[in-house]
XYZ file of C-alpha atoms in Angstrom:
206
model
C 0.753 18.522 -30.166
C 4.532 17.056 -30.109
C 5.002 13.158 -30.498
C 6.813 11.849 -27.675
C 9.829 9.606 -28.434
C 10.370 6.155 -26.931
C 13.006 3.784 -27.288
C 11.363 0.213 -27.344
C 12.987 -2.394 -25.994
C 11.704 -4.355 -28.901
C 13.025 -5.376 -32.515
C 13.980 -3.254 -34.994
C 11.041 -3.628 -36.943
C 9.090 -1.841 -33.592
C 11.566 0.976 -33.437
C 11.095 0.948 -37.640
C 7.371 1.582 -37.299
C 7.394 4.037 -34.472
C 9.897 6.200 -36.370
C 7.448 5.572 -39.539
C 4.296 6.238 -37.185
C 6.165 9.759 -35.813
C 7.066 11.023 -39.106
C 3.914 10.304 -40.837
C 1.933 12.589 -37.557
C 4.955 15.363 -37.977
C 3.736 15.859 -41.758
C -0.297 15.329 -40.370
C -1.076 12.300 -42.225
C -2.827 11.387 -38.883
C -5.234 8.438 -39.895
C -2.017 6.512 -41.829
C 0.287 7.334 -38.156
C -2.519 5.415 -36.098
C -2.220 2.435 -38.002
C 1.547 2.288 -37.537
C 0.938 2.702 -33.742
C -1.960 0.267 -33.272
C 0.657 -2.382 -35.370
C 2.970 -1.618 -32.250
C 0.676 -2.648 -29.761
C -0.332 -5.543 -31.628
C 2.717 -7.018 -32.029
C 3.151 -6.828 -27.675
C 5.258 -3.009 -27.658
C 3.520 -0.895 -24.665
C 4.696 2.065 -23.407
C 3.707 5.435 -22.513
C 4.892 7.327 -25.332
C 3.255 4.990 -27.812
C -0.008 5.724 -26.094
C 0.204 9.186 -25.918
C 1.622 9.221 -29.353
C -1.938 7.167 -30.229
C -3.801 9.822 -28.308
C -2.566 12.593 -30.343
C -3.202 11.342 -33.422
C -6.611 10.548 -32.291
C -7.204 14.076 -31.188
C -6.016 15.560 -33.727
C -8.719 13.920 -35.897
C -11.519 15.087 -34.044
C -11.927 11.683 -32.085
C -11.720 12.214 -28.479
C -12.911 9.037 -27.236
C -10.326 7.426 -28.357
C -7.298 10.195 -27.728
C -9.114 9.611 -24.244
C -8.707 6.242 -23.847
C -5.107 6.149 -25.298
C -4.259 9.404 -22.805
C -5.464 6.750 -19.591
C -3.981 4.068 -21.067
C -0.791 6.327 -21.385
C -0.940 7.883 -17.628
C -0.568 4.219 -16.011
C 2.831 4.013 -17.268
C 3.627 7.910 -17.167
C 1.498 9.668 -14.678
C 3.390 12.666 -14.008
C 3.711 14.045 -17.337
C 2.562 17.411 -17.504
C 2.068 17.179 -21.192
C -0.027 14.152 -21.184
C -1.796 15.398 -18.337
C -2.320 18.974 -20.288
C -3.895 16.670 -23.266
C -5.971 14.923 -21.324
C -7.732 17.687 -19.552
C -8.409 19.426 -22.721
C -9.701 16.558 -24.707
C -11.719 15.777 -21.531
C -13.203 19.479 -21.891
C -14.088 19.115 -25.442
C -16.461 16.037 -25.167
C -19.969 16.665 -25.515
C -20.795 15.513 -21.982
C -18.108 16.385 -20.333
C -20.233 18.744 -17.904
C -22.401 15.322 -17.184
C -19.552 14.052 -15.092
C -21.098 14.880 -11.369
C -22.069 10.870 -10.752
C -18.061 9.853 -9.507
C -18.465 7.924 -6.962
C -15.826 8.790 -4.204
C -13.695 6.036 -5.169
C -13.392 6.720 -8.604
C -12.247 10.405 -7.322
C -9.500 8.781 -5.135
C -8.410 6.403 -7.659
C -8.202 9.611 -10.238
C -6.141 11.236 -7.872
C -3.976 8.519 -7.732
C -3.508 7.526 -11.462
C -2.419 11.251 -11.970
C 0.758 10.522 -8.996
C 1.765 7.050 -9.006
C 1.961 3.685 -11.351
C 0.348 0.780 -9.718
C 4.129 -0.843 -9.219
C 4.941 3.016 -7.238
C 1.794 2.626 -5.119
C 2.333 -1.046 -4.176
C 6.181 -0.107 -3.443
C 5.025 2.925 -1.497
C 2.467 0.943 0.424
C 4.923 -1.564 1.177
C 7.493 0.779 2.457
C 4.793 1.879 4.896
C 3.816 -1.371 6.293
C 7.165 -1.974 6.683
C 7.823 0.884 8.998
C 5.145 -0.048 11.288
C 6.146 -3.496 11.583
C 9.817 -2.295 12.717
C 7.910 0.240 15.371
C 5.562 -2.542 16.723
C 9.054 -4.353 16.833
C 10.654 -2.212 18.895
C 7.067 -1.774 20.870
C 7.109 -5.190 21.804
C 11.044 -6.102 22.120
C 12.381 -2.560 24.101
C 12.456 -2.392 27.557
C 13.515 0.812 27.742
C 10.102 3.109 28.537
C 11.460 6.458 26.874
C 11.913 4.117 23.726
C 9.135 2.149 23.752
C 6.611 5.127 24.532
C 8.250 6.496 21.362
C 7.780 3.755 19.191
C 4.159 3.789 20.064
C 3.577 7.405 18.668
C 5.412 6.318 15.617
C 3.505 3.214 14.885
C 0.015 5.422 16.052
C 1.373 8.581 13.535
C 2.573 5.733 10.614
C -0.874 3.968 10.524
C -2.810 6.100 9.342
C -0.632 6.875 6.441
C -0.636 2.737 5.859
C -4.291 2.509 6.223
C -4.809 5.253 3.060
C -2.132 3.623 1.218
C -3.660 0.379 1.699
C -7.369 1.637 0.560
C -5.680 3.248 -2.656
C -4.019 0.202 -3.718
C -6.585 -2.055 -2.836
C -8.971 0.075 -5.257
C -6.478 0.910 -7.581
C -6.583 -3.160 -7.957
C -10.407 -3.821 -8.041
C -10.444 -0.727 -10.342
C -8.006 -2.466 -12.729
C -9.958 -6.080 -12.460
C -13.767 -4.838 -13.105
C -13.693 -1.795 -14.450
C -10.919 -2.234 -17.800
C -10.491 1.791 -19.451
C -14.063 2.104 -21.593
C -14.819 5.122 -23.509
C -18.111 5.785 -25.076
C -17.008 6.720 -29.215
C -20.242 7.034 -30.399
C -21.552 9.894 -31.619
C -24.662 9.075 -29.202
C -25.332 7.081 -27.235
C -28.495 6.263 -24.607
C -28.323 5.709 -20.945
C -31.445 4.011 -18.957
C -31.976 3.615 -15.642
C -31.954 0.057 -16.053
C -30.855 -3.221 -17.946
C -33.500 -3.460 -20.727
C -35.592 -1.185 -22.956
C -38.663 -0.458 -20.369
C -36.331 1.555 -18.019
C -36.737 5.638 -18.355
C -33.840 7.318 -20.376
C -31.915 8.908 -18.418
C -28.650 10.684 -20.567
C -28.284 10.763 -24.339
């Protein structure tokens, strides 16, 4: 796996320790390359690159929870990568569980689907665009005299709202996605799921 290259818009200690960080993962020292990355992110640099750069190195030492959470952490700022995307598939596939993954609800599908399309700021823009559109057709709706064009401005608004309604849904649970659920990824070696809060509840996944 390639490091990606970045140009931070940081200080030249930043740009210092990615360079470091992507020469010590070109000669696979991958443990002492992670450390140099997590510095970056410490001291405020975020950026895709530096993620996926993270991810890597945490794949390529066997821990896929973490190249995992670095990969998602990567695809909000980058989502149409093909090589992230690539990456993230495959160290999806090589977790232990990852056959256990049935229980999505249908909102964690959609919001998926959108994380691998659009950043949050691309959705919002996108939805807003959108909105926008209809309010100029229920404009013309309600300030046209004209029948041919108000009859016309009608099917717009009817064909654009459906579109706004969908881009409304995904960005309203692209947002409550972001606020309660923060990217978690189990690490452990194993770990025990129960149907319920405390120790008496059945086990239900190891």
């Amino acid at each position: 796996m390639a490091t990606a290259s970045v140009a931070l818009a940081q200080s030249p200690s930043d740009v210092r320790l990615m360079s470091v960080g992507n020469e010590l993962y070109a000669t696979g020292q991958y443990d002492e390359a992670t450390n140099y990355y997590d510095q970056l992110i410490r001291q405020g640099a975020h950026s895709g690159p530096l993620y996926y750069n993270l991810g890597n190195a945490h794949y390529n030492q066997g821990e896929m929870g973490r190249a995992i959470l670095n990969y998602l952490r990567a695809q909000r700022i980058m989502p149409r990568d093909n090589d992230l995307q690539s990456n993230l598939a495959l160290a999806r596939s090589l977790t232990r569980d990852s056959g256990a993954s049935g229980g999505e609800t249908p909102l964690a599908i959609w919001n998926d689907i959108t994380e691998r399309r659009l950043t949050l700021d691309e959705l919002a823009l996108v939805t807003l665009a959108i909105w926008f559109a209809f309010a100029m057709a229920l404009v013309v709706v309600v300030m046209m005299t004209r029948r041919g064009v108000k009859r016309a401005a009608k099917i717009v608004a009817i064909l654009i709202a459906v579109p706004m309604v969908a881009a409304f849904f995904a960005l309203g649970s692209r947002l409550y996605a972001d606020a309660l659920n923060p990217d978690v990824v189990v690490v452990a070696e194993e770990a025990e799921v129960t149907t319920g809060p405390s120790p008496q509840y059945a086990l239900q996944l190891t």
